mmCIF file of C-alpha atoms in Angstrom:
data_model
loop_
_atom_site.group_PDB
_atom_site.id
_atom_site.type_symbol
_atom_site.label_atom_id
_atom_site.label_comp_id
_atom_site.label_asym_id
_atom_site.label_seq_id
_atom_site.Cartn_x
_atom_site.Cartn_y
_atom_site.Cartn_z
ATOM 1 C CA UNK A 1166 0.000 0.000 0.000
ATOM 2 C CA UNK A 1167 2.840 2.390 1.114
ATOM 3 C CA UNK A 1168 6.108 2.855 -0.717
ATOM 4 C CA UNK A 1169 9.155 0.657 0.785
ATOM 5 C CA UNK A 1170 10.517 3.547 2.382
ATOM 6 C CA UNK A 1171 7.175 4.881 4.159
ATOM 7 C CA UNK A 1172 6.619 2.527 7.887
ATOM 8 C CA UNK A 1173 4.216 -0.061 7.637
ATOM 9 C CA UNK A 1174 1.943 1.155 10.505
ATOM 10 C CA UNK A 1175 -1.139 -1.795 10.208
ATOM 11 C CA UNK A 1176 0.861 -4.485 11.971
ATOM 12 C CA UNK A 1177 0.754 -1.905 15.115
ATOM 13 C CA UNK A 1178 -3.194 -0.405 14.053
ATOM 14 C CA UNK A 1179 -3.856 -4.532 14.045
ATOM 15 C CA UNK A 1180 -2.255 -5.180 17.508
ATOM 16 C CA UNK A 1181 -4.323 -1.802 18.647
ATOM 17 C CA UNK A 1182 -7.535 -3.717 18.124
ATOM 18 C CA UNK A 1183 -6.615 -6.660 19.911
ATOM 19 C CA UNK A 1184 -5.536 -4.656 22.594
ATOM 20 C CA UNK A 1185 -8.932 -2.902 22.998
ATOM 21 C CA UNK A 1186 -10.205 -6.517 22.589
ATOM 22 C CA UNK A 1187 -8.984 -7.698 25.883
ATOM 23 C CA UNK A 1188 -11.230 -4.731 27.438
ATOM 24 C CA UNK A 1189 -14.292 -4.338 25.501
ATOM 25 C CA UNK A 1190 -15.989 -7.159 23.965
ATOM 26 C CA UNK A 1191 -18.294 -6.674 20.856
ATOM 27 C CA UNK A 1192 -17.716 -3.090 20.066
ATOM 28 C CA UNK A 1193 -15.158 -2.748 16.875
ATOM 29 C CA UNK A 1194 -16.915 -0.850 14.632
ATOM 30 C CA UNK A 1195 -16.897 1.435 17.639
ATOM 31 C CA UNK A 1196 -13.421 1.552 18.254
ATOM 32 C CA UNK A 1197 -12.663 1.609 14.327
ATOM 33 C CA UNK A 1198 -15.131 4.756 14.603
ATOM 34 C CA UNK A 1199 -12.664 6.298 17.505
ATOM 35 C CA UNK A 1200 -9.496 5.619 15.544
ATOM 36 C CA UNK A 1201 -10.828 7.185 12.595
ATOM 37 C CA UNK A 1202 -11.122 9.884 14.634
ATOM 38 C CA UNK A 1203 -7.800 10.132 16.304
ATOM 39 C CA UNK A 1204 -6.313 9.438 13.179
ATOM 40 C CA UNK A 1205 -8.111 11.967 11.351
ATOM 41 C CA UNK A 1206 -8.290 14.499 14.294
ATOM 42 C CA UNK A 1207 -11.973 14.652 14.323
ATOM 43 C CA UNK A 1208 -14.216 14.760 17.444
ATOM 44 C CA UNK A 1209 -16.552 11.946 18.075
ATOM 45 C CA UNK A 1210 -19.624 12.428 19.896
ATOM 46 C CA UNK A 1211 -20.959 8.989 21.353
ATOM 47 C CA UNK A 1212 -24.900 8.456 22.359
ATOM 48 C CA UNK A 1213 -26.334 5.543 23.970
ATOM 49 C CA UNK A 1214 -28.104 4.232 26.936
ATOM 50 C CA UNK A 1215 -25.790 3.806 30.561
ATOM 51 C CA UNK A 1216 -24.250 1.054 30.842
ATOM 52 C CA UNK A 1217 -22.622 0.372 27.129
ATOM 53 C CA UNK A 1218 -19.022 0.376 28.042
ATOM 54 C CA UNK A 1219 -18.694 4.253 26.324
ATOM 55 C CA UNK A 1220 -16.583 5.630 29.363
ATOM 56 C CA UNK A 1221 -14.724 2.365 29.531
ATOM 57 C CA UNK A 1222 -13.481 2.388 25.633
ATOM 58 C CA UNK A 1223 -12.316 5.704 25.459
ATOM 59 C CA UNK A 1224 -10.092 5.560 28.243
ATOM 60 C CA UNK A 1225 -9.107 1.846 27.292
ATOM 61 C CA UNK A 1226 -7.593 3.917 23.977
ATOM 62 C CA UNK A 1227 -5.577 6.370 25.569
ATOM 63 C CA UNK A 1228 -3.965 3.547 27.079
ATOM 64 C CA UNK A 1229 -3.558 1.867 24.000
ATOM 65 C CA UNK A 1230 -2.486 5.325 22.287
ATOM 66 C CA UNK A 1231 -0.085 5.930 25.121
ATOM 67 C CA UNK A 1232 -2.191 9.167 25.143
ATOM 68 C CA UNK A 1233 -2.870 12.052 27.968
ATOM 69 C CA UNK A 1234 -6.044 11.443 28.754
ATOM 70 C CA UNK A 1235 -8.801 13.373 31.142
ATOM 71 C CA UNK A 1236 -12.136 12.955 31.641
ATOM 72 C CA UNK A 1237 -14.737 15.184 32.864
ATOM 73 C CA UNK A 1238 -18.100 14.544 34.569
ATOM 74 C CA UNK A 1239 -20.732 16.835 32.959
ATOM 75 C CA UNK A 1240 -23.064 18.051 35.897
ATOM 76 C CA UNK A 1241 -26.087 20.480 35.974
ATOM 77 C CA UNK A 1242 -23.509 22.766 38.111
ATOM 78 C CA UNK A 1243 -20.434 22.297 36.315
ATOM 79 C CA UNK A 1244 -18.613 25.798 35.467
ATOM 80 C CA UNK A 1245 -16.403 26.591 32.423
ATOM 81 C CA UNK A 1246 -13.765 27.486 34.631
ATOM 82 C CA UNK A 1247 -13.951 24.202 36.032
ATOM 83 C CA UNK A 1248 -12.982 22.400 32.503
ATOM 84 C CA UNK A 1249 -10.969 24.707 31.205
ATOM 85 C CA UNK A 1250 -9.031 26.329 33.967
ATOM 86 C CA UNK A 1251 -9.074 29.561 36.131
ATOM 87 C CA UNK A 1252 -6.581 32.065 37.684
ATOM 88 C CA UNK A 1253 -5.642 31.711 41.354
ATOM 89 C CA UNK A 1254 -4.394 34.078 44.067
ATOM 90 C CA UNK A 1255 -0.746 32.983 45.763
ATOM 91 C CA UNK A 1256 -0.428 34.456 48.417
ATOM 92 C CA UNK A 1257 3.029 33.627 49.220
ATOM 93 C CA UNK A 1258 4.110 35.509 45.890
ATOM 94 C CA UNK A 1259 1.512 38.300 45.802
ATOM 95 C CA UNK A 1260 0.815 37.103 42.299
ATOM 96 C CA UNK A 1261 -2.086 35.498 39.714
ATOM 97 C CA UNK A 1262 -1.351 31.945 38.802
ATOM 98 C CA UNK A 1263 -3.182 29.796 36.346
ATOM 99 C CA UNK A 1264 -4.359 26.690 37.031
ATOM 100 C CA UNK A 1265 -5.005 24.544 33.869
ATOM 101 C CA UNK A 1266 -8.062 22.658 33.513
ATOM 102 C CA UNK A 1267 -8.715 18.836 32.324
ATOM 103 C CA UNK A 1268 -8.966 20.122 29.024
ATOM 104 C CA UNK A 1269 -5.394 20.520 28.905
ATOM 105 C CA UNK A 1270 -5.098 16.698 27.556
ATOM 106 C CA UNK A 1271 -4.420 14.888 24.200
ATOM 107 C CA UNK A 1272 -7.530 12.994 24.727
ATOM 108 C CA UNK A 1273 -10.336 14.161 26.714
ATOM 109 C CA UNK A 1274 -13.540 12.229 27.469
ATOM 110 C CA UNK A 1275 -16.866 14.529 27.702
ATOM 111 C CA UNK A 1276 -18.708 11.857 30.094
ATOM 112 C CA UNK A 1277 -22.327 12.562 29.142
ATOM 113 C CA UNK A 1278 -21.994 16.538 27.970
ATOM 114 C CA UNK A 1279 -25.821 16.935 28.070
ATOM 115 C CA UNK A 1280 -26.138 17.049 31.356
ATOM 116 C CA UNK A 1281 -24.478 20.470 31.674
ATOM 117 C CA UNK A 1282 -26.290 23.309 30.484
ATOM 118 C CA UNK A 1283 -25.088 25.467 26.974
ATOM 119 C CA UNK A 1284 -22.816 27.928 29.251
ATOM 120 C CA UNK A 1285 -20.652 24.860 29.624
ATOM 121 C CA UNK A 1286 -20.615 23.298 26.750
ATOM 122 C CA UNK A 1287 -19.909 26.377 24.903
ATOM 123 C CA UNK A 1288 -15.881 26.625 26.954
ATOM 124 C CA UNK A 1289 -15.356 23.609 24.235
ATOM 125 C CA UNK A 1290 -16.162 25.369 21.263
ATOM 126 C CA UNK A 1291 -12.474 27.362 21.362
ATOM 127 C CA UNK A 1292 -10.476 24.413 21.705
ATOM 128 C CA UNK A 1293 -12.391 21.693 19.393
ATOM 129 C CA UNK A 1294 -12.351 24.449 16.706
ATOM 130 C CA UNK A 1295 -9.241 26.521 17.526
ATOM 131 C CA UNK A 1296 -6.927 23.686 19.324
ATOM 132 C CA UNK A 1297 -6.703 26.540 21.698
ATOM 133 C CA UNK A 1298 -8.041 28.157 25.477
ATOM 134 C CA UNK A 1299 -7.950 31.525 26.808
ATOM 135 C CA UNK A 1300 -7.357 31.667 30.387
ATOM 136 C CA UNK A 1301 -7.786 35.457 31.591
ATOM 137 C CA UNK A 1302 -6.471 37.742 28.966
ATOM 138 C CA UNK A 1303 -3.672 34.876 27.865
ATOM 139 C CA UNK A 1304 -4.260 32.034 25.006
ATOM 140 C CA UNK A 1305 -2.917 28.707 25.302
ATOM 141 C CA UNK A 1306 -2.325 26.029 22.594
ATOM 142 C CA UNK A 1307 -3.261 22.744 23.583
ATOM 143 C CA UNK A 1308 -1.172 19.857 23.017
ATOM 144 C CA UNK A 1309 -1.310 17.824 19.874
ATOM 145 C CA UNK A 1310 -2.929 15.564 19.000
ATOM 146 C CA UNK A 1311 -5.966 16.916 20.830
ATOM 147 C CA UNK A 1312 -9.602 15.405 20.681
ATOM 148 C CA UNK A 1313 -12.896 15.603 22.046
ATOM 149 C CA UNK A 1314 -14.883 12.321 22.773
ATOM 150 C CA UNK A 1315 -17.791 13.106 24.196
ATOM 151 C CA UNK A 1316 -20.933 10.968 25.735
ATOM 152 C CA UNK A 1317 -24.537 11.570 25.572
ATOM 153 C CA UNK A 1318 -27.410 9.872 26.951
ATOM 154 C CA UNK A 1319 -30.860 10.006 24.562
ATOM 155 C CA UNK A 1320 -32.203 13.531 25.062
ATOM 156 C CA UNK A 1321 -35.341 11.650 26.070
ATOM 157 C CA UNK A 1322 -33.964 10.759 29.267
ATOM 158 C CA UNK A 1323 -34.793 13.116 32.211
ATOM 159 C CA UNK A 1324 -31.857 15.736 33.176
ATOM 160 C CA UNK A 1325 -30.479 16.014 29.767
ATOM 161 C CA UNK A 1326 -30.040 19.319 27.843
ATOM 162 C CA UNK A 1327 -29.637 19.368 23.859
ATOM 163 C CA UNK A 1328 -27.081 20.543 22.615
ATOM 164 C CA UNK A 1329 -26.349 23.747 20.829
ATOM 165 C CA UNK A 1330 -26.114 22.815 16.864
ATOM 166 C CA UNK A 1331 -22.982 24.803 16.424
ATOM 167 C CA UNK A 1332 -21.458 22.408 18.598
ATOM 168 C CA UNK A 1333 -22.814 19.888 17.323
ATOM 169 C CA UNK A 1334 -21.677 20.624 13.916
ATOM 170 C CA UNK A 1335 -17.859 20.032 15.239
ATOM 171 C CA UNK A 1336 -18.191 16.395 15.646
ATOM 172 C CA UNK A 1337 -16.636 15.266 12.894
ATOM 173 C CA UNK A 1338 -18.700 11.856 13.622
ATOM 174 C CA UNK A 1339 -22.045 10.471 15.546
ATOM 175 C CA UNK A 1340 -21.869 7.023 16.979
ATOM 176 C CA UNK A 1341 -25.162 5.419 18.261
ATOM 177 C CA UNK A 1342 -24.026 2.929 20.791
ATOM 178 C CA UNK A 1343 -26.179 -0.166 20.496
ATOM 179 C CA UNK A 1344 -26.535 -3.274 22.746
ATOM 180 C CA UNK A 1345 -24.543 -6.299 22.712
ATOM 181 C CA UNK A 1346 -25.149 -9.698 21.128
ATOM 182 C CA UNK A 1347 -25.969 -12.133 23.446
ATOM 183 C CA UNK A 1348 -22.494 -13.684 23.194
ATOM 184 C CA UNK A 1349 -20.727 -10.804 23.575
ATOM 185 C CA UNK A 1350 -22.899 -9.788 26.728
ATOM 186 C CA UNK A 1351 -22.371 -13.554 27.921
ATOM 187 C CA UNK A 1352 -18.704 -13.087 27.924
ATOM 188 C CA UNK A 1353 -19.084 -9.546 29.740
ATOM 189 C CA UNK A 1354 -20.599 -11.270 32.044
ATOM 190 C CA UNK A 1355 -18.340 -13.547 32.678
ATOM 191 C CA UNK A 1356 -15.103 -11.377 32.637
ATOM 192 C CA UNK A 1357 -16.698 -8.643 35.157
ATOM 193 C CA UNK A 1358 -18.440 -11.181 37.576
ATOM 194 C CA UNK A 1359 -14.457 -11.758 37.940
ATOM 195 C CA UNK A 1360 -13.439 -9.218 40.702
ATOM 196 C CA UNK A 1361 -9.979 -9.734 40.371
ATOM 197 C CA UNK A 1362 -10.282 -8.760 36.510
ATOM 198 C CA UNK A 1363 -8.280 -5.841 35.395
ATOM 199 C CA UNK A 1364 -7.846 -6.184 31.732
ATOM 200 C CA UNK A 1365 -4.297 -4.642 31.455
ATOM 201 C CA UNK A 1366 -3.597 -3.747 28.097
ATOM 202 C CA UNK A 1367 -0.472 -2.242 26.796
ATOM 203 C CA UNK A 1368 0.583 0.759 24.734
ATOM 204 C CA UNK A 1369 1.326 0.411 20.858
ATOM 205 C CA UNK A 1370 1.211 3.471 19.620
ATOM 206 C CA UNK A 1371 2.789 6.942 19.874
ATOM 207 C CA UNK A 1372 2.016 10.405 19.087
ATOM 208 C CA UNK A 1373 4.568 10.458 16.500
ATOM 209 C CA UNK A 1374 3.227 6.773 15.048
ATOM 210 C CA UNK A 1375 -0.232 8.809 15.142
ATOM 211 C CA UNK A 1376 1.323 11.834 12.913
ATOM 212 C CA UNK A 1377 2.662 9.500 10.576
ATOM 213 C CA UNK A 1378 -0.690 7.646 10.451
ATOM 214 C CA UNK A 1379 -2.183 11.082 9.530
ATOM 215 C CA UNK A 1380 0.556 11.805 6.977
ATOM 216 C CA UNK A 1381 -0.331 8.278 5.281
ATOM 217 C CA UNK A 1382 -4.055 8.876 5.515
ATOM 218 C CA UNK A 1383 -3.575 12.426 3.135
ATOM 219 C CA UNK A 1384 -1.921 9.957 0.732
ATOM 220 C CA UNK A 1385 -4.971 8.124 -0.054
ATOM 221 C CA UNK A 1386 -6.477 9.018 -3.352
ATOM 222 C CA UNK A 1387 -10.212 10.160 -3.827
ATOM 223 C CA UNK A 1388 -11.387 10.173 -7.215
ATOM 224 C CA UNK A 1389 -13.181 13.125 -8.825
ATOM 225 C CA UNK A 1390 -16.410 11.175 -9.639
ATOM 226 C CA UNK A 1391 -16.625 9.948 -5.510
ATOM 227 C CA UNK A 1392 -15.322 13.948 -4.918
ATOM 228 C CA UNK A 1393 -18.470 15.036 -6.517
ATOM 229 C CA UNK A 1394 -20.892 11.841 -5.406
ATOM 230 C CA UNK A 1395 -19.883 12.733 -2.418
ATOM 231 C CA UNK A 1396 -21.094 16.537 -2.524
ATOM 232 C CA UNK A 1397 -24.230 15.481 -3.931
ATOM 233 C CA UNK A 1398 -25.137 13.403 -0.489
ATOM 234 C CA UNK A 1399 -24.247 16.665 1.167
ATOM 235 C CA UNK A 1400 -26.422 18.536 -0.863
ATOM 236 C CA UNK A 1401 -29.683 15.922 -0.680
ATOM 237 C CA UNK A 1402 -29.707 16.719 2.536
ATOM 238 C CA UNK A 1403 -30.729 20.140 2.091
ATOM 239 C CA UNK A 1404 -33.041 19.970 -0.693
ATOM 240 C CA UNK A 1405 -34.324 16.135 -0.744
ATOM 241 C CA UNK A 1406 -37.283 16.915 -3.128
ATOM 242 C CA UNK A 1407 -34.355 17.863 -6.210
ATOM 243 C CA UNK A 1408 -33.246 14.063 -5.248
ATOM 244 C CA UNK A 1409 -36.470 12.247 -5.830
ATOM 245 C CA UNK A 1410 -37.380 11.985 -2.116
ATOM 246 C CA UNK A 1411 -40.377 14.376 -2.015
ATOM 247 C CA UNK A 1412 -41.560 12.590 1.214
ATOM 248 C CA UNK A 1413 -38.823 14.453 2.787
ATOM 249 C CA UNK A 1414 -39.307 17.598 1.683
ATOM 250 C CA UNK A 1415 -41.362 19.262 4.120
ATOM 251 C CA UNK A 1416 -39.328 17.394 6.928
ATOM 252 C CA UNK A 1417 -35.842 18.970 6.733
ATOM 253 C CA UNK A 1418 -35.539 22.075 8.118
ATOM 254 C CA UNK A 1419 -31.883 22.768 8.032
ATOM 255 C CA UNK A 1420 -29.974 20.056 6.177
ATOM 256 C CA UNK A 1421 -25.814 19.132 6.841
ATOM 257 C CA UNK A 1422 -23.249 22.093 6.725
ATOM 258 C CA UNK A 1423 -20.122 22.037 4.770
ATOM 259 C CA UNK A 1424 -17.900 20.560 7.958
ATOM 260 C CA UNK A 1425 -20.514 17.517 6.832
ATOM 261 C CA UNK A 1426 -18.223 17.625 3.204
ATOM 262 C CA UNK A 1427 -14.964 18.207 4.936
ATOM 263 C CA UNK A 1428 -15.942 15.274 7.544
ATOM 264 C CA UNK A 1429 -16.944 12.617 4.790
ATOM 265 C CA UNK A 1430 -14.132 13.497 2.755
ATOM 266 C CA UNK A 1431 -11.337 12.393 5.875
ATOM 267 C CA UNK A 1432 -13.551 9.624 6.965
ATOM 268 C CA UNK A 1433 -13.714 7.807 3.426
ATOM 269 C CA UNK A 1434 -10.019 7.947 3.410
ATOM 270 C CA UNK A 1435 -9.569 6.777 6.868
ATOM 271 C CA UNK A 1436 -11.574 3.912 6.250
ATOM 272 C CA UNK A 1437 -9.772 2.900 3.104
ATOM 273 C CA UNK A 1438 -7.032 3.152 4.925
ATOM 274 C CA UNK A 1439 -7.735 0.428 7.739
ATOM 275 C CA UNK A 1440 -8.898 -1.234 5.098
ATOM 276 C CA UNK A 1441 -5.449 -1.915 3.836
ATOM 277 C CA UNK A 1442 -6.077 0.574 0.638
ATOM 278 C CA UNK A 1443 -4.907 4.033 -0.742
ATOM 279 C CA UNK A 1444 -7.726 4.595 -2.622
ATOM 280 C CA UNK A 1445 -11.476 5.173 -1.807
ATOM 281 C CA UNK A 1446 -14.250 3.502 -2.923
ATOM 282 C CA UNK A 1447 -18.527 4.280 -2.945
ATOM 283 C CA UNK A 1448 -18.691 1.791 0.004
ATOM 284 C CA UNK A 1449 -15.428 4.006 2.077
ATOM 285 C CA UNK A 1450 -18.440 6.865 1.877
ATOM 286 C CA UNK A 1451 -21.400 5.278 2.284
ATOM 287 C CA UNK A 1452 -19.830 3.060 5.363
ATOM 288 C CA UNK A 1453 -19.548 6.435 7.596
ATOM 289 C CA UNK A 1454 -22.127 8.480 6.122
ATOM 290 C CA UNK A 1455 -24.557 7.818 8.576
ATOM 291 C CA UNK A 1456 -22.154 8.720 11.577
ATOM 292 C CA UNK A 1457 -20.794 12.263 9.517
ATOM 293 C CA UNK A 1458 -24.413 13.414 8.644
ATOM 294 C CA UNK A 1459 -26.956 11.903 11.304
ATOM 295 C CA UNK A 1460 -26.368 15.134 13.604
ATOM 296 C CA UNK A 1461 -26.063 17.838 11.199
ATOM 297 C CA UNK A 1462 -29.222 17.379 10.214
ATOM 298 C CA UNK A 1463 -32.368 18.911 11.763
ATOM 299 C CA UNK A 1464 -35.461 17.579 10.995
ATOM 300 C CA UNK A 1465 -38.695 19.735 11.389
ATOM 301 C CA UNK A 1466 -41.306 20.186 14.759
ATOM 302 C CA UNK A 1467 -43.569 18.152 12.569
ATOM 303 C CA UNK A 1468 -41.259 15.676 11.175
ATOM 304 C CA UNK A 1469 -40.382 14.734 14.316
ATOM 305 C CA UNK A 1470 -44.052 14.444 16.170
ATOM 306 C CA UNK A 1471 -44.494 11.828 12.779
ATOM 307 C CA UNK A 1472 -41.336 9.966 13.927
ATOM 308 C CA UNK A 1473 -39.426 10.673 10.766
ATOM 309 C CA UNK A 1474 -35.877 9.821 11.529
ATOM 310 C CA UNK A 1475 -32.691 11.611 10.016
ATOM 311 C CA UNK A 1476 -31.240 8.499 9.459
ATOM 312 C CA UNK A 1477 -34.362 7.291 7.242
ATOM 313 C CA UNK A 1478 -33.391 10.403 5.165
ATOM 314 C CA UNK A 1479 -29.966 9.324 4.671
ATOM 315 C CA UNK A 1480 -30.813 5.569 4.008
ATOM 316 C CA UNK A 1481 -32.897 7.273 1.109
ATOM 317 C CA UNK A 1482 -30.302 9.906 0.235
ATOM 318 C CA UNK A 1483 -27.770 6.698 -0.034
ATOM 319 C CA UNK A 1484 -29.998 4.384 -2.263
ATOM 320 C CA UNK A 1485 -31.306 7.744 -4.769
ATOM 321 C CA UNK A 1486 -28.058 9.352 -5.271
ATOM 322 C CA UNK A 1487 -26.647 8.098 -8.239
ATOM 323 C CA UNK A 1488 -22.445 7.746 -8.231
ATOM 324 C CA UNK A 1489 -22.078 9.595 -12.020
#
C-alpha cells in the first residue's frame, strides 16, 4: 500500500484492536469509529443508553495510544472554569497563577456533555475548533494531538439538555451505541463477575506513530467522480425533493453544513485506509455516512411528532443518489 521507504503502521493499528479486545468485547466498529477519529483528528460524539461500556473504551484507547487522557463529569452545576481552567491568588508571591483545567489533555472524554447546560458546553467550542483556550487575557495552545470524545445519553432521558447545533456541527462523527449480542454480553458477564479482573492492556502506539498515520491517511487518493458523489449526499440533505425523495421535503428544516463535506471526505479515506487501501471507494463513503451526517441534520417540529428519523433520510439519500 505504502512505498518501501514509508513505515508499515497496520501491523501496530492490528495489535491496537486486539488490545482494545482484551477490554471491551463486541464493540469494533466502535473503536474503528474512535481511531478514525484520532487518526483523522476529528471529534466523536458517542450516544447511547448507561451502561454500554462508552466511558470504559475511550479511556481503554488512551492507554492503547499511550495518550494524555482526562475525563470530565458533565453536571447540571459544572462551570467553564472548572474544565478549562481559572486564575488563582498565591499568596506567598503576591501574584495570579493559572491553574489549567482537564482540558489541557491529548484525549479528553466529555462523560455525558448533556447534562451540563449550553454555558458549559460552549468553553469547548475554542479548543475543538481553535486547538486553543484563553485563560484570563492569555491564550494557550493545547497539546497535539488533541480530541474531544464526548458521551450523551438520549435527550429523552430526564436531566439532559440538547445541545447547541454549532457544537454539534464540530463532531466530525455520531456514533449510536447499540446493545450487545448475546455472546458478547455472555462473555461480559463472565469477565466482570471476575473481581480480580483488570484487563491490562499495553501501549502500541505513539504520538509520533499517530502523525505519521495522519501523513499516510492524506496519501490516499479520492477520485473526482466519488469527490463530486460525495457533494451530492451533502447537498440531498438540504433539498431532498431535487433528489427524488419528495416525502422528505417538508421534513428537513436545516440540512448538513459544509464541515458535513470536509468530515466525509477524511472519513472515506480513513476507512480505506484500515482497510489496507490508498484509494477510496462508494462503500469508504457510504460506510460512515450515517455517523458524519446523522447530527447535522435537523429535521422539522412536525417531522419529528411523525417519527421521521434523520437516518431514514440518509438511508434514502444513499440508495437515490446516483455515483455519475
Amino acid at each position: 500500500m505504502q512505498p518501501t521507504s514509508a513505515p508499515d503502521y497496520r501491523p501496530l493499528i492490528r495489535q491496537a484492536f486486539a488490545e482494545m479486545e482484551k477490554v471491551v468485547v463486541g464493540q469494533r466498529a466502535l473503536v474503528s469509529r474512535l481511531l478514525i477519529g484520532v487518526f483523522t483528528g476529528g471529534h466523536i460524539l458517542l450516544e447511547g443508553v448507561p451502561g454500554l461500556a462508552k466511558t470504559l473504551t475511550v479511556s481503554t484507547l488512551a492507554q492503547v495510544l499511550h495518550l494524555h487522557f482526562q475525563r470530565v463529569q458533565f453536571t447540571p452545576d459544572l462551570l467553564p472554569s472548572d474544565l478549562v481552567g481559572t486564575m488563582i491568588y498565591n499568596q506567598n508571591q503576591s501574584v495570579f497563577e493559572v491553574k489549567k483545567g482537564p482540558i489541557f489533555a491529548n484525549l479528553v472524554l466529555a462523560d455525558e456533555i448533556n447534562r451540563s447546560p449550553a454555558k458549559v458546553q460552549s468553553a469547548l467550542l475554542e479548543a475543538m475548533q481553535e486547538g486553543q483556550v484563553t485563560i484570563g487575557e492569555t491564550t494557550y495552545i493545547l497539546d497535539r494531538p488533541f480530541l474531544v470524545l464526548a458521551t450523551q445519553n438520549p435527550v429523552e432521558q430526564e436531566g439532559t439538555y440538547p445541545l447547541p447545533e454549532a457544537q454539534v456541527d464540530r463532531f466530525m462523527l455520531k456514533v449510536h451505541v447499540d446493545y450487545l449480542k448475546k455472546a458478547d454480553e455472555l462473555e461480559v458477564m463472565r469477565r466482570m463477575a471476575n473481581l480480580g479482573f483488570k484487563g491490562d492492556v499495553q501501549a502500541v502506539l505513539t504520538k509520533e506513530d499517530i502523525f505519521g498515520i495522519r501523513d499516510q491517511i492524506n496519501q490516499v487518493t479520492i477520485s473526482d467522480t466519488l469527490e463530486k458523489y460525495l457533494i451530492e449526499l451533502v447537498f440531498a440533505t438540504r433539498r431532498p425533493a431535487d433528489y427524488d425523495l419528495p416525502e422528505f421535503a417538508q421534513a428537513v428544516q436545516f440540512g448538513a453544513s459544509p464541515r458535513a463535506s470536509i468530515a466525509l471526505h477524511r472519513a472515506a479515506r480513513a476507512v480505506a485506509y484500515l482497510d489496507g487501501r490508498d484509494y477510496v471507494l462508494p462503500e469508504d463513503i457510504k460506510d460512515v455516512a450515517q455517523d458524519v451526517l446523522n447530527h447535522r441534520i435537523l429535521m422539522t417540529y412536525e417531522a419529528e411528532a411523525d417519527g421521521v428519523k434523520t437516518q431514514d433520510l440518509i438511508e434514502g439519500i444513499l440508495r437515490k443518489v446516483p455515483i455519475s
